Amino acid sequence: MSRPTEPGADLPTELPFIVSFDTTKVDHATRKLIRSHVMRGRNAKRAKGKSSSTLGLAQNPANRLRRSQVELNDLQKLYTAPSPERIDARLYFIGFPDDVDPRLFRDMDQGQYRSAIDFNFTDSAKVSGVALQILFPLLAEVGFEHDKLPWLHPSARDPVALYIGAFATQSFIDRVLRQQPESNVNQVSMLHLQKGLELLRERLRGTDSEAKISDATIGAVLDLATAALFHGDADTAKQHIRGLGKMIELRGGLLALEMNPGFLMEILRCDLSIALVTGTDPVFCCGAGETTHRFPNQMMSSFDVIPNPEFLYVLSPDLAEVWLAVRKFCLLVSLAAQTRSQFHPSTIYRAMTSAMYRLLHMSFVMGSWDETVRLGLLVYTHHVFLQGQRVKLPWNPLSQAYRTHLQVCEVRPAAQRPPSQVALWLLMVGAISIFNVSEEDWLGEGLKRWTKKCHVGSWKDLQGVLKSCMWIPVLDDRIGQQTYNHHIVQRVVV
């Protein structure tokens, strides 16, 4: 016996019209049909959104810790060069209103990153996340919910911050991702810079004292300093960071920004980077006595045996303290990566500032063992806290000084040389962070000589030596193993 036909059962599978002339409820089958088509539409939208958010950060911390490093070559494919037929030339000459409407920023879906003017606010956060992975891989690997931090775009609706932020983002795309030469000038980006500077000058000339030193204004100047570093203009970056120092001083000092540790960390990272590139004192002269730059308690505890204790006895006590603290931090980061634990950004920020500002304020005799170790620690902490993926410092005073001290160390009498493990670590630190081993024959020969003295016969052996000093596998193993395979093993074979 056939079942009775219910209303709506014979409706076509397309999207039928459902007509109702009264206020009574429709039958169950029709309601079910309506719900099915509603959900079909919702699922289609979700699927479309999912396929287009290729730059979205993983929401699951465990998945985020398992992901591989961002490859610059992969990202370069996403940031394709502008196509004349797809960008209206008239757009270059449009003067946008000061209260910029977010809808002016075009969609970045499906990797169509043409220029900073194409960003909407949601996708701007995606780019910020990608930039974070490249420019601050430590925080991206073990930072606590870094993808939810407000400092990724803390003042997105402020016109000054918006224009200058667009310029800084385009500078990141052009100089870091595409690695374009300085001679390639992005006209759209320069117009954004021009408009942003015009609005910034108007704000600084105005009567609104709070706006002059607001987070938005400070963030805009920070973007200017960072963009100057991307462009290799250290002098301009120094001018911007000095202006930033004056603004923060008017706010009441660094303590006034402690409620946003991520924002404060980016300011001090910029300050430290500029100091290292220019060979000048940092603007935020934070000595060891500053309450905001004490070592975190985690860095001062001891739970392992210190190798080469005699090496620490001959160092300056202050320098030995920094060595032990940084070593402990590296051990904690390695443990966090292995156990998929996470650091709060404030802990990373305090570890960075407590170590690096101390090292910058120390002074030892040129050519001394203390100075060699200080430079080695400075280079390594720069690598951990400041250096982006595959981004090496341009030749600068720190590079020159470290090169000189390593070469002096090589010719010292045997009795005055450091332990073999420490000497090998110092050379490897230079190789993975600031030197091009292919262009430094003395470095390749030194690596070969000290690996032999340390009885290193494999990458695993070398890894053990490096860990006995300080080493973060999640950050260092990849480039370290490449250095071993290409510049140590091949030299031995030859």
Coordinates of C-alpha atoms in Angstrom, one line a residue:
M1 CA 0.0 0.0 0.0
S2 CA 1.4 3.3 -1.0
R3 CA 2.0 6.0 1.6
P4 CA -0.1 9.1 1.3
T5 CA 1.6 12.0 -0.4
E6 CA 2.4 14.7 2.1
P7 CA 2.2 18.4 1.1
G8 CA 5.4 19.6 -0.4
A9 CA 6.7 16.0 -1.0
D10 CA 6.6 16.4 -4.8
L11 CA 8.2 19.8 -4.9
P12 CA 11.2 20.0 -7.3
T13 CA 14.8 19.8 -6.0
E14 CA 15.5 23.4 -7.2
L15 CA 14.5 26.3 -5.1
P16 CA 10.6 26.4 -5.3
F17 CA 8.5 29.4 -4.5
I18 CA 6.4 28.9 -1.4
V19 CA 3.3 31.1 -1.4
S20 CA 1.2 31.7 1.7
F21 CA -1.9 33.9 1.9
D22 CA -2.8 33.5 5.6
T23 CA -1.2 33.7 9.0
T24 CA -1.5 30.0 9.8
K25 CA 1.5 27.9 10.2
V26 CA 2.6 25.8 7.3
D27 CA 2.7 22.0 7.5
H28 CA 5.6 20.1 8.9
A29 CA 7.0 19.0 5.5
T30 CA 7.0 22.5 4.1
R31 CA 8.8 23.8 7.2
K32 CA 11.4 21.1 6.8
L33 CA 11.9 22.1 3.2
I34 CA 12.4 25.7 4.1
R35 CA 14.9 24.8 6.8
S36 CA 16.8 22.6 4.4
H37 CA 17.2 25.3 1.8
V38 CA 18.2 27.9 4.4
M39 CA 20.9 25.6 5.7
R40 CA 22.0 24.9 2.1
G41 CA 22.6 28.6 1.6
R42 CA 24.4 29.0 4.9
N43 CA 26.7 26.1 4.2
A44 CA 27.5 27.4 0.8
K45 CA 28.5 30.7 2.3
R46 CA 30.6 29.0 4.9
A47 CA 32.4 26.8 2.4
K48 CA 33.1 29.9 0.3
G49 CA 34.6 31.7 3.2
K50 CA 36.7 28.7 4.3
S51 CA 38.3 28.4 0.9
S52 CA 39.2 32.0 0.7
S53 CA 40.7 32.5 4.1
T54 CA 44.1 30.9 3.3
L55 CA 45.9 33.3 5.5
G56 CA 43.7 32.7 8.6
L57 CA 45.6 31.6 11.7
A58 CA 44.8 28.3 13.4
Q59 CA 42.4 28.7 16.2
N60 CA 43.6 25.5 17.9
P61 CA 46.9 26.2 19.7
A62 CA 48.0 22.7 19.2
N63 CA 47.5 22.9 15.5
R64 CA 49.3 26.3 15.5
L65 CA 52.4 24.7 17.2
R66 CA 52.5 21.9 14.7
R67 CA 52.4 24.1 11.6
S68 CA 55.6 24.5 9.5
Q69 CA 57.4 27.8 9.2
V70 CA 56.0 30.3 6.8
E71 CA 57.8 30.1 3.5
L72 CA 58.6 33.4 1.8
N73 CA 58.4 31.8 -1.6
D74 CA 54.9 30.6 -0.9
L75 CA 53.8 34.0 0.3
Q76 CA 55.3 35.7 -2.7
K77 CA 52.8 33.8 -4.8
L78 CA 50.0 35.3 -2.9
Y79 CA 51.3 38.8 -3.1
T80 CA 51.3 39.0 -6.9
A81 CA 52.5 42.2 -8.6
P82 CA 49.8 44.7 -9.5
S83 CA 48.1 44.2 -12.9
P84 CA 47.3 47.4 -14.9
E85 CA 44.1 46.0 -16.3
R86 CA 42.8 45.1 -12.8
I87 CA 43.5 48.3 -11.0
D88 CA 41.8 51.5 -12.1
A89 CA 44.6 54.0 -12.7
R90 CA 42.3 56.8 -11.4
L91 CA 42.5 55.2 -8.0
Y92 CA 46.0 56.5 -7.6
F93 CA 44.8 60.1 -7.5
I94 CA 41.7 59.8 -5.4
G95 CA 41.8 61.9 -2.2
F96 CA 40.1 59.8 0.5
P97 CA 38.1 61.5 3.3
D98 CA 39.8 61.8 6.7
D99 CA 37.2 59.6 8.3
V100 CA 38.0 56.7 6.1
D101 CA 35.2 54.2 5.4
P102 CA 36.5 50.6 5.9
R103 CA 34.5 49.6 2.8
L104 CA 37.1 51.5 0.7
F105 CA 39.4 48.6 1.4
R106 CA 38.9 45.9 -1.2
D107 CA 38.6 42.2 -0.5
M108 CA 41.8 40.2 -0.2
D109 CA 40.1 36.9 -0.7
Q110 CA 41.8 34.2 -2.8
G111 CA 45.2 35.8 -2.5
Q112 CA 44.5 38.9 -4.5
Y113 CA 46.9 41.1 -2.5
R114 CA 47.5 43.9 -5.0
S115 CA 48.3 46.8 -2.7
A116 CA 47.6 48.1 0.8
I117 CA 44.5 49.9 -0.5
D118 CA 42.8 46.6 -1.1
F119 CA 42.7 45.6 2.6
N120 CA 39.6 45.4 4.6
F121 CA 39.9 45.2 8.4
T122 CA 39.3 41.5 8.7
D123 CA 41.9 40.6 6.1
S124 CA 44.3 43.2 7.6
A125 CA 44.3 41.1 10.7
K126 CA 45.2 38.1 8.6
V127 CA 48.2 39.9 7.1
S128 CA 49.2 41.0 10.5
G129 CA 49.2 37.4 11.6
V130 CA 51.3 36.4 8.7
A131 CA 53.7 39.3 9.3
L132 CA 53.9 38.1 12.9
Q133 CA 55.0 34.6 11.9
I134 CA 57.7 36.0 9.7
L135 CA 58.9 39.0 11.8
F136 CA 58.5 37.4 15.3
P137 CA 58.6 33.6 14.9
L138 CA 59.2 33.1 18.6
L139 CA 55.9 34.7 19.6
A140 CA 54.1 32.9 16.8
E141 CA 55.4 29.5 18.0
V142 CA 54.9 29.7 21.7
G143 CA 53.0 32.9 22.4
F144 CA 49.7 32.6 24.2
E145 CA 46.8 33.2 21.8
H146 CA 48.9 35.7 19.8
D147 CA 46.3 35.7 17.1
K148 CA 43.8 37.3 19.4
L149 CA 46.0 40.1 20.7
P150 CA 44.6 43.6 20.0
W151 CA 47.9 45.0 19.2
L152 CA 47.8 43.4 15.7
H153 CA 45.7 46.3 14.7
P154 CA 45.0 48.4 17.8
S155 CA 43.7 51.5 16.1
A156 CA 42.4 50.4 12.8
R157 CA 39.7 53.2 12.5
D158 CA 42.0 56.1 13.2
P159 CA 42.7 57.9 9.9
V160 CA 46.4 58.7 10.7
A161 CA 47.1 55.1 11.8
L162 CA 45.1 53.8 8.8
Y163 CA 47.0 55.6 6.1
I164 CA 50.4 55.1 7.7
G165 CA 49.6 51.5 8.5
A166 CA 48.7 50.9 4.9
F167 CA 52.1 52.3 3.9
A168 CA 53.9 50.1 6.4
T169 CA 52.0 47.0 5.3
Q170 CA 52.9 47.7 1.7
S171 CA 56.5 48.2 2.7
F172 CA 56.4 44.8 4.4
I173 CA 55.0 43.2 1.3
D174 CA 57.4 44.9 -1.1
R175 CA 60.7 44.7 0.9
V176 CA 60.2 41.6 3.0
L177 CA 57.9 39.3 1.1
R178 CA 58.8 40.2 -2.5
Q179 CA 62.3 41.4 -1.6
Q180 CA 62.1 44.1 -4.2
P181 CA 65.0 46.6 -4.5
E182 CA 64.7 50.1 -3.1
S183 CA 64.5 51.5 -6.6
N184 CA 61.1 50.0 -7.0
V185 CA 58.7 52.6 -5.7
N186 CA 55.1 51.8 -5.1
Q187 CA 53.2 55.0 -6.0
V188 CA 50.0 54.0 -4.2
S189 CA 52.0 53.3 -1.0
M190 CA 53.7 56.7 -1.3
L191 CA 50.4 58.5 -1.7
H192 CA 49.2 56.8 1.5
L193 CA 52.4 57.9 3.3
Q194 CA 51.9 61.5 2.0
K195 CA 48.3 61.6 3.3
G196 CA 49.2 60.0 6.6
L197 CA 52.0 62.4 7.3
E198 CA 49.8 65.3 6.4
L199 CA 47.1 64.2 8.9
L200 CA 49.8 63.5 11.5
R201 CA 51.3 67.0 11.2
E202 CA 47.8 68.4 11.5
R203 CA 47.2 66.4 14.6
L204 CA 50.5 67.4 16.2
R205 CA 49.8 71.1 15.4
G206 CA 46.3 70.9 16.8
T207 CA 45.0 71.6 20.3
D208 CA 43.9 68.0 21.3
S209 CA 46.7 67.1 23.7
E210 CA 45.3 63.6 24.2
A211 CA 45.2 62.8 20.5
K212 CA 48.9 63.8 20.1
I213 CA 50.0 61.0 22.5
S214 CA 47.2 58.5 21.9
D215 CA 47.8 54.8 21.2
A216 CA 46.8 55.5 17.6
T217 CA 49.4 58.3 17.1
I218 CA 52.1 56.2 18.9
G219 CA 51.2 53.3 16.7
A220 CA 51.4 55.4 13.5
V221 CA 54.9 56.6 14.4
L222 CA 55.9 53.1 15.3
D223 CA 54.8 52.0 11.8
L224 CA 56.9 54.7 10.3
A225 CA 59.9 53.6 12.2
T226 CA 59.3 49.9 11.3
A227 CA 58.8 50.8 7.6
A228 CA 62.0 52.8 7.6
L229 CA 63.8 49.6 8.8
F230 CA 62.2 47.6 6.0
H231 CA 63.5 50.2 3.5
G232 CA 67.0 50.1 5.1
D233 CA 66.8 53.8 6.1
A234 CA 68.3 53.6 9.6
D235 CA 68.7 57.4 10.0
T236 CA 65.0 58.0 9.4
A237 CA 64.1 55.1 11.7
K238 CA 66.2 56.7 14.4
Q239 CA 64.3 60.0 14.0
H240 CA 61.0 58.3 14.3
I241 CA 62.0 56.3 17.4
R242 CA 63.2 59.5 19.1
G243 CA 59.8 61.1 18.4
L244 CA 58.2 58.0 19.8
G245 CA 60.3 58.4 22.9
K246 CA 59.1 61.9 23.4
M247 CA 55.4 60.9 23.0
I248 CA 55.8 58.1 25.5
E249 CA 57.6 60.4 28.0
L250 CA 54.6 62.7 27.8
R251 CA 52.3 59.7 28.5
G252 CA 54.2 59.1 31.7
G253 CA 56.8 56.6 30.5
L254 CA 56.8 53.0 29.6
L255 CA 54.8 52.0 32.6
A256 CA 51.8 53.8 31.1
L257 CA 51.7 51.2 28.3
E258 CA 52.1 48.1 30.4
M259 CA 48.3 47.4 30.1
N260 CA 49.1 46.4 26.5
P261 CA 52.3 44.3 26.7
G262 CA 52.2 43.3 23.1
F263 CA 52.1 46.9 21.9
L264 CA 54.9 47.8 24.4
M265 CA 56.9 44.9 23.2
E266 CA 56.7 46.0 19.6
I267 CA 57.9 49.5 20.6
L268 CA 60.9 48.1 22.4
R269 CA 61.7 45.6 19.7
C270 CA 61.8 48.5 17.2
D271 CA 64.0 50.5 19.6
L272 CA 66.4 47.6 20.1
S273 CA 66.6 46.8 16.3
I274 CA 67.4 50.4 15.5
A275 CA 70.1 50.6 18.2
L276 CA 71.7 47.5 16.8
V277 CA 71.5 48.6 13.2
T278 CA 72.9 52.1 13.9
G279 CA 75.3 51.2 16.6
T280 CA 73.8 53.9 18.8
D281 CA 72.3 53.9 22.3
P282 CA 68.6 52.8 22.5
V283 CA 66.1 55.6 23.1
F284 CA 64.5 53.8 26.0
C285 CA 67.6 53.5 28.2
C286 CA 66.3 50.9 30.5
G287 CA 69.0 49.9 33.0
A288 CA 69.2 46.8 35.2
G289 CA 67.5 48.7 38.0
E290 CA 64.3 49.5 36.0
T291 CA 61.4 47.6 37.5
T292 CA 59.9 47.0 34.1
H293 CA 63.1 45.1 33.0
R294 CA 63.8 42.7 35.8
F295 CA 64.4 39.1 34.9
P296 CA 61.2 37.0 35.0
N297 CA 61.3 34.6 37.9
Q298 CA 61.2 31.7 35.5
M299 CA 64.6 32.8 34.1
M300 CA 66.3 32.9 37.5
S301 CA 65.4 29.4 38.7
S302 CA 67.8 26.5 38.2
F303 CA 66.8 22.9 37.4
D304 CA 69.7 21.5 35.4
V305 CA 73.4 21.1 35.5
I306 CA 75.3 24.0 34.0
P307 CA 78.0 22.7 31.6
N308 CA 81.4 24.4 31.5
P309 CA 81.1 26.0 35.0
E310 CA 84.7 27.1 34.8
F311 CA 83.8 29.2 31.8
L312 CA 81.3 31.2 33.8
Y313 CA 83.7 31.8 36.7
V314 CA 86.0 33.9 34.5
L315 CA 83.2 36.1 33.2
S316 CA 82.0 39.3 34.7
P317 CA 79.3 38.4 37.3
D318 CA 76.7 40.6 35.5
L319 CA 77.5 39.0 32.2
A320 CA 77.4 35.5 33.7
E321 CA 74.0 36.3 35.2
V322 CA 72.7 37.2 31.7
W323 CA 74.2 34.1 30.2
L324 CA 72.4 31.8 32.8
A325 CA 69.1 33.7 32.4
V326 CA 69.0 33.5 28.6
R327 CA 70.0 29.9 28.7
K328 CA 67.2 29.1 31.1
F329 CA 64.8 31.0 28.9
C330 CA 65.9 28.9 25.9
L331 CA 65.3 25.7 27.9
L332 CA 61.8 26.8 28.9
V333 CA 60.9 27.7 25.3
S334 CA 62.2 24.3 24.1
L335 CA 60.1 22.6 26.8
A336 CA 57.1 24.6 25.9
A337 CA 57.4 23.7 22.2
Q338 CA 57.7 20.0 23.1
T339 CA 54.7 20.0 25.5
R340 CA 52.7 22.4 23.4
S341 CA 52.6 24.9 26.3
Q342 CA 52.5 28.6 25.8
F343 CA 54.1 31.8 27.1
H344 CA 52.1 34.9 27.9
P345 CA 53.5 37.8 25.7
S346 CA 54.4 39.7 28.8
T347 CA 56.9 36.9 29.8
I348 CA 58.5 37.0 26.4
Y349 CA 58.6 40.8 26.5
R350 CA 60.3 40.8 30.0
A351 CA 62.8 38.2 28.9
M352 CA 63.8 40.2 25.9
T353 CA 64.1 43.6 27.6
S354 CA 65.8 42.3 30.7
A355 CA 68.5 40.6 28.7
M356 CA 69.1 42.9 25.7
Y357 CA 69.0 46.2 27.5
R358 CA 71.5 44.9 30.1
L359 CA 73.8 43.7 27.3
L360 CA 73.6 47.1 25.5
H361 CA 74.5 48.9 28.7
M362 CA 77.5 46.7 29.6
S363 CA 81.0 47.8 28.6
F364 CA 84.1 45.8 28.5
V365 CA 87.6 46.2 27.1
M366 CA 87.7 45.8 23.3
G367 CA 89.0 42.4 22.4
S368 CA 88.5 40.9 25.9
W369 CA 86.8 37.6 26.5
D370 CA 83.9 39.3 28.3
E371 CA 83.3 41.5 25.3
T372 CA 83.3 38.5 22.9
V373 CA 80.7 36.7 25.0
R374 CA 78.7 39.9 25.4
L375 CA 78.6 40.3 21.6
G376 CA 77.7 36.6 21.2
L377 CA 74.8 37.0 23.6
L378 CA 73.7 40.2 21.9
V379 CA 73.7 38.5 18.4
Y380 CA 71.8 35.4 19.7
T381 CA 69.2 37.4 21.6
H382 CA 68.7 39.5 18.5
H383 CA 68.2 36.3 16.6
V384 CA 65.7 35.0 19.1
F385 CA 63.7 38.2 19.8
L386 CA 64.1 40.5 16.8
Q387 CA 65.1 38.6 13.7
G388 CA 62.5 37.4 11.2
Q389 CA 62.6 34.2 9.2
R390 CA 65.5 34.3 6.7
V391 CA 66.0 38.0 7.4
K392 CA 69.5 38.9 8.3
L393 CA 70.8 42.3 9.5
P394 CA 72.5 44.5 7.0
W395 CA 76.1 45.0 7.6
N396 CA 76.3 47.1 10.7
P397 CA 78.5 47.9 13.7
L398 CA 77.4 44.8 15.5
S399 CA 78.3 42.6 12.6
Q400 CA 81.7 44.2 12.3
A401 CA 82.5 44.0 16.0
Y402 CA 81.4 40.4 16.3
R403 CA 83.5 39.4 13.2
T404 CA 86.6 41.1 14.6
H405 CA 86.2 39.4 18.1
L406 CA 85.6 35.9 16.6
Q407 CA 88.7 36.3 14.4
V408 CA 90.8 37.4 17.4
C409 CA 89.5 34.4 19.4
E410 CA 90.8 32.1 16.7
V411 CA 94.4 33.3 17.1
R412 CA 94.6 33.4 20.8
P413 CA 97.0 31.1 22.6
A414 CA 95.4 27.8 23.6
A415 CA 95.4 28.7 27.3
Q416 CA 93.3 31.8 26.6
R417 CA 90.8 30.2 24.3
P418 CA 87.2 29.4 25.5
P419 CA 86.0 25.9 26.0
S420 CA 85.5 24.1 22.6
Q421 CA 81.8 23.9 23.0
V422 CA 81.5 27.7 23.7
A423 CA 83.8 28.5 20.8
L424 CA 81.7 26.4 18.4
W425 CA 78.5 27.9 19.7
L426 CA 79.8 31.5 19.1
L427 CA 80.6 30.6 15.5
M428 CA 77.3 28.9 14.8
V429 CA 75.4 31.9 16.3
G430 CA 77.1 34.1 13.7
A431 CA 76.5 31.6 10.9
I432 CA 72.7 31.4 11.5
S433 CA 72.0 35.0 12.2
I434 CA 74.3 37.7 10.7
F435 CA 77.0 36.1 8.5
N436 CA 76.8 34.5 5.0
V437 CA 79.1 31.5 5.5
S438 CA 79.6 31.2 1.7
E439 CA 81.2 34.6 1.7
E440 CA 83.2 34.2 5.0
D441 CA 86.0 31.6 4.4
W442 CA 87.4 32.2 7.9
L443 CA 84.0 31.2 9.4
G444 CA 83.7 28.0 7.4
E445 CA 87.2 27.0 8.4
G446 CA 86.5 27.8 12.0
L447 CA 83.4 25.7 12.1
K448 CA 85.2 22.8 10.6
R449 CA 88.1 23.1 13.1
W450 CA 85.9 23.4 16.2
T451 CA 83.5 20.6 15.2
K452 CA 86.5 18.4 14.9
K453 CA 87.8 19.4 18.4
C454 CA 84.3 18.7 19.8
H455 CA 84.3 15.3 18.1
V456 CA 81.2 16.2 16.1
G457 CA 80.4 13.5 13.6
S458 CA 76.8 14.2 12.8
W459 CA 74.1 16.9 13.1
K460 CA 72.8 15.2 16.2
D461 CA 76.3 15.5 17.8
L462 CA 76.4 19.2 16.9
Q463 CA 72.9 19.8 18.2
G464 CA 73.9 18.4 21.6
V465 CA 76.9 20.8 21.7
L466 CA 74.8 23.8 20.9
K467 CA 72.1 22.8 23.4
S468 CA 74.8 22.6 26.1
C469 CA 75.1 26.4 25.7
M470 CA 71.8 27.7 24.5
W471 CA 69.7 26.7 21.5
I472 CA 66.0 26.7 20.6
P473 CA 65.3 23.8 18.2
V474 CA 62.0 25.1 17.0
L475 CA 63.7 28.3 15.8
D476 CA 67.3 27.2 15.1
D477 CA 67.4 23.6 14.0
R478 CA 66.4 24.2 10.4
I479 CA 69.0 26.8 9.5
G480 CA 71.5 25.1 11.9
Q481 CA 71.2 21.8 10.1
Q482 CA 71.5 23.5 6.7
T483 CA 74.7 25.2 7.9
Y484 CA 76.1 21.9 9.0
N485 CA 75.2 20.1 5.8
H486 CA 76.3 22.8 3.4
H487 CA 79.3 24.4 5.1
I488 CA 80.7 21.8 7.5
V489 CA 80.1 18.4 6.1
Q490 CA 81.0 19.4 2.5
R491 CA 84.2 21.1 3.7
V492 CA 85.2 17.9 5.5
V493 CA 84.5 15.8 2.4
V494 CA 86.6 18.2 0.3

